[in-house]
PDB file of C-alpha atoms in Angstrom:
ATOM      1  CA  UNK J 227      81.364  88.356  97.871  1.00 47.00           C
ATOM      2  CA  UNK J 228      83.203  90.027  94.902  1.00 50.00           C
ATOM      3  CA  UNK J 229      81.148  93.134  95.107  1.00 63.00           C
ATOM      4  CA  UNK J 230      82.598  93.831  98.999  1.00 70.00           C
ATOM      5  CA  UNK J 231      84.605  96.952  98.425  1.00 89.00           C
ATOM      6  CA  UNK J 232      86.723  98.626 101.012  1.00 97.00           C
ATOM      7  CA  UNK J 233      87.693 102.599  99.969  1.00 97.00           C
ATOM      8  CA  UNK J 234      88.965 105.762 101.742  1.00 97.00           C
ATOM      9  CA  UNK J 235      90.802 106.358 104.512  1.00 98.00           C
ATOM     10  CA  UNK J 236      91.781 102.893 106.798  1.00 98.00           C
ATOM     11  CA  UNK J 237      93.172 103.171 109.644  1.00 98.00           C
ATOM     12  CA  UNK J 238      95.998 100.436 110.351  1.00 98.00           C
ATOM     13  CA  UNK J 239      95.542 101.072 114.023  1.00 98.00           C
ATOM     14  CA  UNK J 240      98.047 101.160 116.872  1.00 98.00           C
ATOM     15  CA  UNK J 241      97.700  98.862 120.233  1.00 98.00           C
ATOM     16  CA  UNK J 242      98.610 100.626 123.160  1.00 98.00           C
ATOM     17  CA  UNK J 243     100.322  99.144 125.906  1.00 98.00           C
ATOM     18  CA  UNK J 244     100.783  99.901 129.329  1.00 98.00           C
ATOM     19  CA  UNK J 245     104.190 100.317 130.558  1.00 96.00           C
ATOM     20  CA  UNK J 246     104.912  97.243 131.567  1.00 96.00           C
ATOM     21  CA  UNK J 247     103.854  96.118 128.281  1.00 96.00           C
ATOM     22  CA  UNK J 248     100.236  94.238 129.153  1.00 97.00           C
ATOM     23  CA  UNK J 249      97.641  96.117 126.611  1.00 98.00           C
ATOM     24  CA  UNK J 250      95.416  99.282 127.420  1.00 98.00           C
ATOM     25  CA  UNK J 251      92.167  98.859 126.179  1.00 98.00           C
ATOM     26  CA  UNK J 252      91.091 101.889 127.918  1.00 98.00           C
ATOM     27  CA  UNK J 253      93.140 103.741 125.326  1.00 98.00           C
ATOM     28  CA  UNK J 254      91.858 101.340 122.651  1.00 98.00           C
ATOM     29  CA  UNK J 255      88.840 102.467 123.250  1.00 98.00           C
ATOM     30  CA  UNK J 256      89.095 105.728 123.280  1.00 98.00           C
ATOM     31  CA  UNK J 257      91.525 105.655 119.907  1.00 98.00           C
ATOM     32  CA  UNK J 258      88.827 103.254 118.366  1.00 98.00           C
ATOM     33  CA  UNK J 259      85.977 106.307 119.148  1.00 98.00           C
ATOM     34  CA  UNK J 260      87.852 108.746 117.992  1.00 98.00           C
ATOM     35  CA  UNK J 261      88.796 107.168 114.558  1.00 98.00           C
ATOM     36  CA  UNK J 262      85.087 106.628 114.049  1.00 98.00           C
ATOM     37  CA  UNK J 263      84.020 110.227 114.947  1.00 98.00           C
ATOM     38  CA  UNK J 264      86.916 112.081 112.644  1.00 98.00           C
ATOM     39  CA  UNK J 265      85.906 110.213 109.780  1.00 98.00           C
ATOM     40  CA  UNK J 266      87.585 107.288 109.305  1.00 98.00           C
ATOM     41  CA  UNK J 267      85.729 104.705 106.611  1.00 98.00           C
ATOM     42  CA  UNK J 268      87.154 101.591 108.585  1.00 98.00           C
ATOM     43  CA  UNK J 269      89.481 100.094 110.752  1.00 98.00           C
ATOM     44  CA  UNK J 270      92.271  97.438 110.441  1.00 98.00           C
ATOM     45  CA  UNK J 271      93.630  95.644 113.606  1.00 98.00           C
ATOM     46  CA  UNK J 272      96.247  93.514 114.244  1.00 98.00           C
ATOM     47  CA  UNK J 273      98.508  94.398 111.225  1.00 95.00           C
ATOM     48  CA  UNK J 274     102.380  95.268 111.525  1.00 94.00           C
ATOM     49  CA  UNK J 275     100.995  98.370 112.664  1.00 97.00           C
ATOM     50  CA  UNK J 276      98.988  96.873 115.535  1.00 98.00           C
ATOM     51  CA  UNK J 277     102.061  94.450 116.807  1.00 97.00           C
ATOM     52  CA  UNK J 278     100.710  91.298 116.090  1.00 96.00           C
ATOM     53  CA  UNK J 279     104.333  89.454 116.052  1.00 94.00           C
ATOM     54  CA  UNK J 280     104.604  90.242 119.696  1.00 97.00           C
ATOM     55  CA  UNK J 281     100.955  89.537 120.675  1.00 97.00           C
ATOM     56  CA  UNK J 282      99.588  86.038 122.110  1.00 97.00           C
ATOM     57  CA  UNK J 283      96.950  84.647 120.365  1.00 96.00           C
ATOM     58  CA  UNK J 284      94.739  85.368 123.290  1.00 98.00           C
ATOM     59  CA  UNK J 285      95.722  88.596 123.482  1.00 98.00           C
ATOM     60  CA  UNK J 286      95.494  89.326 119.279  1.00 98.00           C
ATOM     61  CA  UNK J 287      92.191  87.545 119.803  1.00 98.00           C
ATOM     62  CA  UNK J 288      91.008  89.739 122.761  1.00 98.00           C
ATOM     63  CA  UNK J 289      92.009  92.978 120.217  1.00 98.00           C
ATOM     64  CA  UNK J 290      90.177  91.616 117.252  1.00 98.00           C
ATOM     65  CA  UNK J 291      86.935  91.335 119.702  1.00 98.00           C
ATOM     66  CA  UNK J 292      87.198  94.408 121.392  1.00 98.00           C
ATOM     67  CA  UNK J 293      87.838  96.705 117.840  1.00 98.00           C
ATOM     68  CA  UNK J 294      84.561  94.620 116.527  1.00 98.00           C
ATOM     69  CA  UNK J 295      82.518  95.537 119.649  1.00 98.00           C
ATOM     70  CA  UNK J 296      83.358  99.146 120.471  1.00 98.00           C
ATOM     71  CA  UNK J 297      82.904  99.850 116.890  1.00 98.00           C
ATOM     72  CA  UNK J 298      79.791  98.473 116.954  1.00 97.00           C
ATOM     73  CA  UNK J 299      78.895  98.024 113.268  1.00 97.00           C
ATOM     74  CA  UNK J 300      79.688 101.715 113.059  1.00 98.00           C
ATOM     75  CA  UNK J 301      82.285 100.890 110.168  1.00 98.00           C
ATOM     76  CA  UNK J 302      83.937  97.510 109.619  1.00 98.00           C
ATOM     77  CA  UNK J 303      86.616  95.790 110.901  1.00 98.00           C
ATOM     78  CA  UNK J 304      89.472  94.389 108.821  1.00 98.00           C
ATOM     79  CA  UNK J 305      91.150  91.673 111.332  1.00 98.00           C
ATOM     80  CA  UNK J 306      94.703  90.898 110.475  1.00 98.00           C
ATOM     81  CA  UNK J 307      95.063  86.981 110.386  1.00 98.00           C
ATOM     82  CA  UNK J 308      98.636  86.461 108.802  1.00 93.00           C
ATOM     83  CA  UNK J 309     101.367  84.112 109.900  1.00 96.00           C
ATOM     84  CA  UNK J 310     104.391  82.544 108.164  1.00 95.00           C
ATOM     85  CA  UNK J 311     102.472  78.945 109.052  1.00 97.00           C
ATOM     86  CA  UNK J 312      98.927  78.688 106.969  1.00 98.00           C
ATOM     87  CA  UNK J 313      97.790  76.431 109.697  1.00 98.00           C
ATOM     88  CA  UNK J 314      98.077  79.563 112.406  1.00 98.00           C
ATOM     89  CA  UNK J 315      96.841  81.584 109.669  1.00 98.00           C
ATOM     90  CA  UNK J 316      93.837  79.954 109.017  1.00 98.00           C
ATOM     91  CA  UNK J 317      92.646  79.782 112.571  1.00 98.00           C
ATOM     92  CA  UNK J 318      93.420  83.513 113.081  1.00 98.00           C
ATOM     93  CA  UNK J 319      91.001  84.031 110.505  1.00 98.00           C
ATOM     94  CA  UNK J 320      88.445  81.632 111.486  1.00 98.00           C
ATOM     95  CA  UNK J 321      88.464  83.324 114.923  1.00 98.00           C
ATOM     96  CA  UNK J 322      88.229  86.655 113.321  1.00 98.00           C
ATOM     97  CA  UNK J 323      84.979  85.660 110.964  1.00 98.00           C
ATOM     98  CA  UNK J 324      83.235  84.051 114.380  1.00 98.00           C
ATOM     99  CA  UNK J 325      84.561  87.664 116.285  1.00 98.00           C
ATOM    100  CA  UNK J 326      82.002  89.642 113.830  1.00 98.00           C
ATOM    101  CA  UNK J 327      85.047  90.578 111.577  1.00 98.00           C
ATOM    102  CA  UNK J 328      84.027  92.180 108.136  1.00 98.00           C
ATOM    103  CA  UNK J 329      87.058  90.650 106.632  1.00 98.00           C
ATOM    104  CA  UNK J 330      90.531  89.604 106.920  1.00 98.00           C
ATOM    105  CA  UNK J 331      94.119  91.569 106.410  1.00 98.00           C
ATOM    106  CA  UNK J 332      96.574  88.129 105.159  1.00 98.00           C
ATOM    107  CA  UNK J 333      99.778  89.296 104.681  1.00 98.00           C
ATOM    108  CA  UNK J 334     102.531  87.229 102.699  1.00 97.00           C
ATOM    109  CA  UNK J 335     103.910  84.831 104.147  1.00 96.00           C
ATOM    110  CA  UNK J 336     107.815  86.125 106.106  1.00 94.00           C
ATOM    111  CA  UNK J 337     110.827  84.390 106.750  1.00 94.00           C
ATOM    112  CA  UNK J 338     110.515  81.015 105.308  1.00 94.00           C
ATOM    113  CA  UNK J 339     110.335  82.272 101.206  1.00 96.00           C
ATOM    114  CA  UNK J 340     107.559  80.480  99.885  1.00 97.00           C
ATOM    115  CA  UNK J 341     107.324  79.779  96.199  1.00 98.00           C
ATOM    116  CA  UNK J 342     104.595  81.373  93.677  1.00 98.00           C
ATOM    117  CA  UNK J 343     102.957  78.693  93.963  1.00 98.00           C
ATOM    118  CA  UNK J 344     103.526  78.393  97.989  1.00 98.00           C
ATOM    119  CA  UNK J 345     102.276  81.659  98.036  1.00 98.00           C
ATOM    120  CA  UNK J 346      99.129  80.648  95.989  1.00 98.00           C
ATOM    121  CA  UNK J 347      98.190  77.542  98.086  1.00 98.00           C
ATOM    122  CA  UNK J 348      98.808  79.727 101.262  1.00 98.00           C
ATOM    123  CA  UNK J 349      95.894  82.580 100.351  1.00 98.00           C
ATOM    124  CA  UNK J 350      93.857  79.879  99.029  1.00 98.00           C
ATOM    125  CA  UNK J 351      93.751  77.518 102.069  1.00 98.00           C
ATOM    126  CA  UNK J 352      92.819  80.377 103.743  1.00 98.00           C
ATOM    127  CA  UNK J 353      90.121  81.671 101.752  1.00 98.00           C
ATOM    128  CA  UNK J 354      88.771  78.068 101.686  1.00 98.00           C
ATOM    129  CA  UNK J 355      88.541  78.688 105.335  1.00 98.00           C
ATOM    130  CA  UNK J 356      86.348  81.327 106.083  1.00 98.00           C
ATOM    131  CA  UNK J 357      82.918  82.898 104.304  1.00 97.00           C
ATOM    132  CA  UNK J 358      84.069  86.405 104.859  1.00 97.00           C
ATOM    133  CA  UNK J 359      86.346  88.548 102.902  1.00 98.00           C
ATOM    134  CA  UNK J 360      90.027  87.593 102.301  1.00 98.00           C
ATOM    135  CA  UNK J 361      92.524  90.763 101.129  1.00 98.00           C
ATOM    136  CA  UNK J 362      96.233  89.910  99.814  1.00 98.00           C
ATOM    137  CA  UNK J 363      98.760  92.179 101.781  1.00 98.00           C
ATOM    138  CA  UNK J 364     101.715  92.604  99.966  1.00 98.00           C
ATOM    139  CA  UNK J 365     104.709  94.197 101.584  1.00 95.00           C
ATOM    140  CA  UNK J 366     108.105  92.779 100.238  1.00 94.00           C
ATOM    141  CA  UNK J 367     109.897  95.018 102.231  1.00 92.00           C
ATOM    142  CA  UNK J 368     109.005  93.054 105.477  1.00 92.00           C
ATOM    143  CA  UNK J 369     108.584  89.652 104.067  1.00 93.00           C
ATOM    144  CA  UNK J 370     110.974  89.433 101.690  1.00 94.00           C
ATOM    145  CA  UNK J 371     108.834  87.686  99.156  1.00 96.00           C
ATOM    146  CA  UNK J 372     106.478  89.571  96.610  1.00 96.00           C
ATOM    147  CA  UNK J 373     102.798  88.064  95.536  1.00 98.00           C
ATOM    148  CA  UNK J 374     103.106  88.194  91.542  1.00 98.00           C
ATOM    149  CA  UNK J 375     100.515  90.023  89.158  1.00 98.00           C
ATOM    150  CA  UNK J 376     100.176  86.906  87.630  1.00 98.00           C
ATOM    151  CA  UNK J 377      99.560  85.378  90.732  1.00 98.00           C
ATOM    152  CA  UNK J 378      97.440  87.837  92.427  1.00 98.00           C
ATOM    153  CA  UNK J 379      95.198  87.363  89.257  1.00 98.00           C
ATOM    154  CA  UNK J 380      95.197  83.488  89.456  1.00 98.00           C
ATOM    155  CA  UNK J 381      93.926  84.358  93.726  1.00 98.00           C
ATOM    156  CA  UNK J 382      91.506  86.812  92.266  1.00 98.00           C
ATOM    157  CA  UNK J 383      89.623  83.627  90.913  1.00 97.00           C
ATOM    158  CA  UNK J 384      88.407  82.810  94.229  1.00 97.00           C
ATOM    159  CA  UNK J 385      85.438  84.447  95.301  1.00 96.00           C
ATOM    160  CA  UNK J 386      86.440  85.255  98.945  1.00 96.00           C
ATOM    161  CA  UNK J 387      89.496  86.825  97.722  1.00 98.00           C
ATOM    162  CA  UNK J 388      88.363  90.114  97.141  1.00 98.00           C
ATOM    163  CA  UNK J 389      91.563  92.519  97.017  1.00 98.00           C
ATOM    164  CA  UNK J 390      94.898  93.841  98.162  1.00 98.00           C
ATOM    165  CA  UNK J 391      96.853  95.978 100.349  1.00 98.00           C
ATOM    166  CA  UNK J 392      99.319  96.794  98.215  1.00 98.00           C
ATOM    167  CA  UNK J 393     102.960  98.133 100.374  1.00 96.00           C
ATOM    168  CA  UNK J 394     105.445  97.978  97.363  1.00 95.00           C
ATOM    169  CA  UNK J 395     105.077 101.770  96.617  1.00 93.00           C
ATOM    170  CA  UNK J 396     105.714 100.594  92.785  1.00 95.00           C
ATOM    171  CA  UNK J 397     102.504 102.560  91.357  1.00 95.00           C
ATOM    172  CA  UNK J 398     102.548 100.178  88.262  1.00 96.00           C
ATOM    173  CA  UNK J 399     101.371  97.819  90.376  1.00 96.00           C
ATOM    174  CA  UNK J 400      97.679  98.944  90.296  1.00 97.00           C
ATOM    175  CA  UNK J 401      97.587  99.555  86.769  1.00 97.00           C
ATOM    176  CA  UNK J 402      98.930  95.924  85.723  1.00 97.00           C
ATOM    177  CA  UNK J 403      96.568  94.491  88.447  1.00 97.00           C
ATOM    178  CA  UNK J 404      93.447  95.980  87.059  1.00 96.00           C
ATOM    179  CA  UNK J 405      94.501  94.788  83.771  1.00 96.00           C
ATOM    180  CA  UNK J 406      95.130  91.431  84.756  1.00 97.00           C
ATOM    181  CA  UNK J 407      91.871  91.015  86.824  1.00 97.00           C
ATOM    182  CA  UNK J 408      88.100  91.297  84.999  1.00 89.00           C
ATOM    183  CA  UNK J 409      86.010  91.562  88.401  1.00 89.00           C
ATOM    184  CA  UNK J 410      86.625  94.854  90.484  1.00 92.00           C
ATOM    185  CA  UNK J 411      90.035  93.929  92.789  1.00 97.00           C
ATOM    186  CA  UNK J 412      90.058  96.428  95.581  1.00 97.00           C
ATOM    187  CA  UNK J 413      92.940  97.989  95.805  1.00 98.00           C
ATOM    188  CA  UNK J 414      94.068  99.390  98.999  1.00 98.00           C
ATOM    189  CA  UNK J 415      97.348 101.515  99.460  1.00 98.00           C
ATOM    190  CA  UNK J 416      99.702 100.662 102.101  1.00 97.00           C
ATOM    191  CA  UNK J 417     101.883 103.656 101.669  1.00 96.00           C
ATOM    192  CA  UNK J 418     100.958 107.067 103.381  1.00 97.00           C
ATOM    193  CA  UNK J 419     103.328 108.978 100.823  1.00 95.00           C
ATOM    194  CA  UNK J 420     101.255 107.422  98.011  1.00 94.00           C
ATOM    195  CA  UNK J 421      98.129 107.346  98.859  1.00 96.00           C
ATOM    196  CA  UNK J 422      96.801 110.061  96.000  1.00 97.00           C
ATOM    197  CA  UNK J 423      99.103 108.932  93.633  1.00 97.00           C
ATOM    198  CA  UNK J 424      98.100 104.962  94.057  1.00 97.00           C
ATOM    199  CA  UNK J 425      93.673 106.487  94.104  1.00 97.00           C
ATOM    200  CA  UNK J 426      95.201 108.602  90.402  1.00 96.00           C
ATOM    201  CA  UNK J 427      96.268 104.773  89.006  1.00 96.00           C
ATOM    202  CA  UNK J 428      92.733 103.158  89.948  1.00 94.00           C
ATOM    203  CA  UNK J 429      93.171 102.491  93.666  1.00 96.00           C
ATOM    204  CA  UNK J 430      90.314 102.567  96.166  1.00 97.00           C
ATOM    205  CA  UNK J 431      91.691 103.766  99.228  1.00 98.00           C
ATOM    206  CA  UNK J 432      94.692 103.515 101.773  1.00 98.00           C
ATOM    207  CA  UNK J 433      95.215 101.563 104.685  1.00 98.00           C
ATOM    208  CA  UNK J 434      97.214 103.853 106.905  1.00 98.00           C
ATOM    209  CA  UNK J 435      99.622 104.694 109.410  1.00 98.00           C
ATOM    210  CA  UNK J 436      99.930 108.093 109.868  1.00 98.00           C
ATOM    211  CA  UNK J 437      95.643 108.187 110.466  1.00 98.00           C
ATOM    212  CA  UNK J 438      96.474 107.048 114.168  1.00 98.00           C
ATOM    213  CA  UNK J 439      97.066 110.417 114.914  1.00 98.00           C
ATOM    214  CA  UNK J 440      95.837 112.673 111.738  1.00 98.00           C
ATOM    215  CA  UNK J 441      92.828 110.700 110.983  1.00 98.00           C
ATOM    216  CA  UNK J 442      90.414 114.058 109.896  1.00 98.00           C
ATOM    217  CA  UNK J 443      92.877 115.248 107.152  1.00 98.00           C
ATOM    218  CA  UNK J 444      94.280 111.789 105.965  1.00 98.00           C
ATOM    219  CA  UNK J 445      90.050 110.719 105.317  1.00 98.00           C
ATOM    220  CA  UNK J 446      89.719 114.523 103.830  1.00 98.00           C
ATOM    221  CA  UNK J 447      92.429 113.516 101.380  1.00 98.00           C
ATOM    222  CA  UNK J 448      90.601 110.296 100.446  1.00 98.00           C
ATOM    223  CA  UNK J 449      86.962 112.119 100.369  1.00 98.00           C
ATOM    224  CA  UNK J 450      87.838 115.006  98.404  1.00 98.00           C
ATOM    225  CA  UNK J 451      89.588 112.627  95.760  1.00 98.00           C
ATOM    226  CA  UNK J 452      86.450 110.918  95.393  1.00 96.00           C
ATOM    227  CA  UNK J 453      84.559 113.981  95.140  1.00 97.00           C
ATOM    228  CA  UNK J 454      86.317 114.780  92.199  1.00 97.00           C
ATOM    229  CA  UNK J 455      87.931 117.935  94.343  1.00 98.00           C
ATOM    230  CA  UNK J 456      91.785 116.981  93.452  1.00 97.00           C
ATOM    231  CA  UNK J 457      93.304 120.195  94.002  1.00 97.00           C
ATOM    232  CA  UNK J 458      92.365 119.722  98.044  1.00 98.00           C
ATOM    233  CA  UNK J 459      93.440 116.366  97.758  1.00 98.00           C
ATOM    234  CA  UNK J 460      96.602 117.055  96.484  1.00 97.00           C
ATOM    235  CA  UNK J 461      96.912 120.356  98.999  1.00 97.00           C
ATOM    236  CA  UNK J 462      96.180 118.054 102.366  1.00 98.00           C
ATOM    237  CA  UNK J 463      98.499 115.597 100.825  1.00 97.00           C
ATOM    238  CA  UNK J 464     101.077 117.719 100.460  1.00 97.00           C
ATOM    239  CA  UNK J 465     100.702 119.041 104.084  1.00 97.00           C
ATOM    240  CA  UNK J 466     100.571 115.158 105.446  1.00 97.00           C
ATOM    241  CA  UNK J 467     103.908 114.220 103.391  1.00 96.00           C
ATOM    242  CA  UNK J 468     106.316 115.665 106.208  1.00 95.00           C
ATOM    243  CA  UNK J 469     104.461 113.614 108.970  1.00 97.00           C
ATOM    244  CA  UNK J 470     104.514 110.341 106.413  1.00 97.00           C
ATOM    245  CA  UNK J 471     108.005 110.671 105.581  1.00 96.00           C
ATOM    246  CA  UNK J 472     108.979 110.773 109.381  1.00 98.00           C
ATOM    247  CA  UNK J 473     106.545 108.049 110.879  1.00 98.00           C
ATOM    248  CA  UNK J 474     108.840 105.827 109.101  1.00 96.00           C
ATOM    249  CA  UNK J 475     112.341 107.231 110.464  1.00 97.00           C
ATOM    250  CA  UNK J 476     112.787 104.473 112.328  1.00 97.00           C
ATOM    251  CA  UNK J 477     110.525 100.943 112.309  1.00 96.00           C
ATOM    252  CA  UNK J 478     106.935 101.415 112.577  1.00 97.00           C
ATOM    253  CA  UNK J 479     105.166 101.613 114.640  1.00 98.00           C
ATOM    254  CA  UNK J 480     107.919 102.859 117.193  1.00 98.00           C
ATOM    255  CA  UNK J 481     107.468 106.319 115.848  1.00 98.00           C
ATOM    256  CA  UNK J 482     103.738 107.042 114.993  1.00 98.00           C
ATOM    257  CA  UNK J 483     103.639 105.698 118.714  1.00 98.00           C
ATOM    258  CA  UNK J 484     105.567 108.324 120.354  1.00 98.00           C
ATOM    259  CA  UNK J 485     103.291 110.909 118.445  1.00 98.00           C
ATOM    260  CA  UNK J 486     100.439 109.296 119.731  1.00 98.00           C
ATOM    261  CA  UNK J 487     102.016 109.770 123.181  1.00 98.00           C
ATOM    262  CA  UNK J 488     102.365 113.314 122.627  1.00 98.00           C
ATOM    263  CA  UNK J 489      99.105 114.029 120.978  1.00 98.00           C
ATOM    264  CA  UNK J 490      97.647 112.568 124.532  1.00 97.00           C
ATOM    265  CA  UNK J 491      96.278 109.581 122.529  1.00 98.00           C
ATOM    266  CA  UNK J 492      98.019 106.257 124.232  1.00 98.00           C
ATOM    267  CA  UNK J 493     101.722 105.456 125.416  1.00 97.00           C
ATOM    268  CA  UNK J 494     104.704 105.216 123.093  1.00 98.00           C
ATOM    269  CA  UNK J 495     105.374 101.414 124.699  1.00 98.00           C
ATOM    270  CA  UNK J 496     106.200  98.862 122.188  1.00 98.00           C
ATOM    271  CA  UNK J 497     107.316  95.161 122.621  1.00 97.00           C
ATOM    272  CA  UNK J 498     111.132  94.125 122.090  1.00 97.00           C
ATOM    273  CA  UNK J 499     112.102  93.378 119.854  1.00 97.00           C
ATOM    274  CA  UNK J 500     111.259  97.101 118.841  1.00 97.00           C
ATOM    275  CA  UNK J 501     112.767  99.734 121.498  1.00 96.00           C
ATOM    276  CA  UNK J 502     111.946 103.094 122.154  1.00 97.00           C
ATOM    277  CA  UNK J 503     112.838 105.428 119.238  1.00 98.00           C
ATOM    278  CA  UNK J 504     116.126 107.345 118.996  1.00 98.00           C
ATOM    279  CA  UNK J 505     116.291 111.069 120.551  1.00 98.00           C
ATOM    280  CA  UNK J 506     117.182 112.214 117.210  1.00 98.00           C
ATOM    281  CA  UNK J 507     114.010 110.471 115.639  1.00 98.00           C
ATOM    282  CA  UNK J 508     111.855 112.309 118.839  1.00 98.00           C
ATOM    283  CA  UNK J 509     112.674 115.651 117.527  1.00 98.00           C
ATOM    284  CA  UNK J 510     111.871 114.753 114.452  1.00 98.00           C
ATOM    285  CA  UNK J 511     108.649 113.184 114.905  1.00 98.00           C
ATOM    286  CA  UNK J 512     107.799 116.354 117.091  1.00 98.00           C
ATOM    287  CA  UNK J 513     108.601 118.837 114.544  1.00 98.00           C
ATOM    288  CA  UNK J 514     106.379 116.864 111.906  1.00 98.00           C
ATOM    289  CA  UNK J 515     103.504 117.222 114.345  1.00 98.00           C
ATOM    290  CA  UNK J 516     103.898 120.843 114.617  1.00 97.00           C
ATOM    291  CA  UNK J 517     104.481 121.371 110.852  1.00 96.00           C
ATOM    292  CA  UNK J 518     101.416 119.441 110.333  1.00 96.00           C
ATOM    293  CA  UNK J 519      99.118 121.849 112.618  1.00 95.00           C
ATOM    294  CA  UNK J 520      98.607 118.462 115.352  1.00 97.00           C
ATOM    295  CA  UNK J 521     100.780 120.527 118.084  1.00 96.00           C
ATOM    296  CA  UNK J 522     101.703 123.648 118.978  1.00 90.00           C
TER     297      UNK J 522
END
């Protein structure tokens, strides 16, 4: 299990919704396709990105299922299976290794502040679980608390727990983590605006927003980076930071949404408690898309 290895570009996909709210899978589907076909390496559902506070477990169930089936072993699928309770966490993930998953997205624990060593029974329990791959998601930003190198190392013992998404944009991060660790850790970005930096200090990849809607370029940056080519890395980076920067002016995935909606892709509809983005925030989010090249 230690030798599973996740790398380029992930995308940390949207669900669309109808707008009344119930999901569109007809969308889905068409989104999931389309990922595949630009080049995407693999697909992550049911993350922050994909909603998954607002979903039912039937319905975060029914997205899991339908991501694994339409993609049809044509890349995997990371299922996200985190909760603020390890008991809902657990059976999130247990549904997602029966669903076909290829692993599971567990992000830290929100709200309630675990401990280290809260944080470290939480991942474990889980892993203990399941037979399929477990990776760390660490976003303090949204949760507050922060998973520890020390601690990430101690998780790294267990043979299911294979790596991390890492969201703290602190690119020390992946240096101290390789250090600490002795078995390959796969390291996953979880920052668009850092993605070539975080692959420059030993990371593997990024699991990413803005590859919704500019999934060719953001797996070019990943491919060429790998291919040794880091001028064109750098170069489609550079020409991607306007549209990262902005997918973020207001809570994601409001935003990256609404340029979805206007790339023809799915509706902008999100669930309360996140509303539909600011005027202000629609002009920018359209003048990133035509900066970018994605609309005239």
């Amino acid at each position: 299990m230690s030798d599973t290895r996740f790398t380029g570009s992930i995308t940390a996909l949207i669900t669309p919704m109808n707008r009344d709210g119930s999901l569109d899978f007809t969308s889905f589907e068409h989104l999931v396709n389309w990922q595949i076909e630009e080049g995407t390496s693999a697909l992550c559902a049911m993350g922050t990105t994909g909603e998954s506070p607002t979903l039912s477990h039937q319905e975060h169930h029914a997205v899991i299922e339908r991501a694994i089936k339409i993609s049809a072993g044509r890349v995997p699928v990371i299922a996200g299976a985190g909760s603020n309770s390890t008991a809902e966490a657990v059976d999130l993930a247990q549904h997602a290794e029966k669903a076909g998953a290829s692993a599971v997205l567990v992000v830290t624990p929100y709200y309630n502040k675990p401990t280290q060593e809260g944080l470290y029974q939480h991942f474990m329990a889980v892993a203990d679980a399941i037979s399929i791959p477990v990776i760390l998601y660490n976003i303090p930003g949204r949760s507050v608390v922060e998973i520890s190198v020390e601690t990430t190392a101690r998780l790294a013992r267990h043979a299911n727990i294979i790596g991390v998404k890492d969201a703290t944009a602190n690119l020390l991060r992946p240096l101290q983590v390789r250090r600490a660790i002795s078995k390959h850790f796969n390291q996953l970005s979880g920052e668009d605006g850092t993605a070539v930096s975080f692959l420059a200090a030993g990371g593997d990849g990024c699991i990413s927003v803005t590859s919704n809607i500019a999934p060719a370029l953001c797996a070019r940056v990943q491919a060429d980076w790998q291919a040794g080519r880091l001028t064109d890395a750098i170069a489609t980076q550079d020409k991607l930071l306007p549209l990262h920067d902005t997918l973020f002016c207001e809570s994601n995935p409001g935003p990256v949404k609404y340029a979805a909606s206007l790339l023809g892709l799915a509706g902008e509809t999100c669930r309360l408690p996140l509303a539909p983005i600011s005027e202000h925030s629609r002009k920018l989010v359209r003048a990133a898309l035509v900066d970018t090249g994605l609309l005239n």
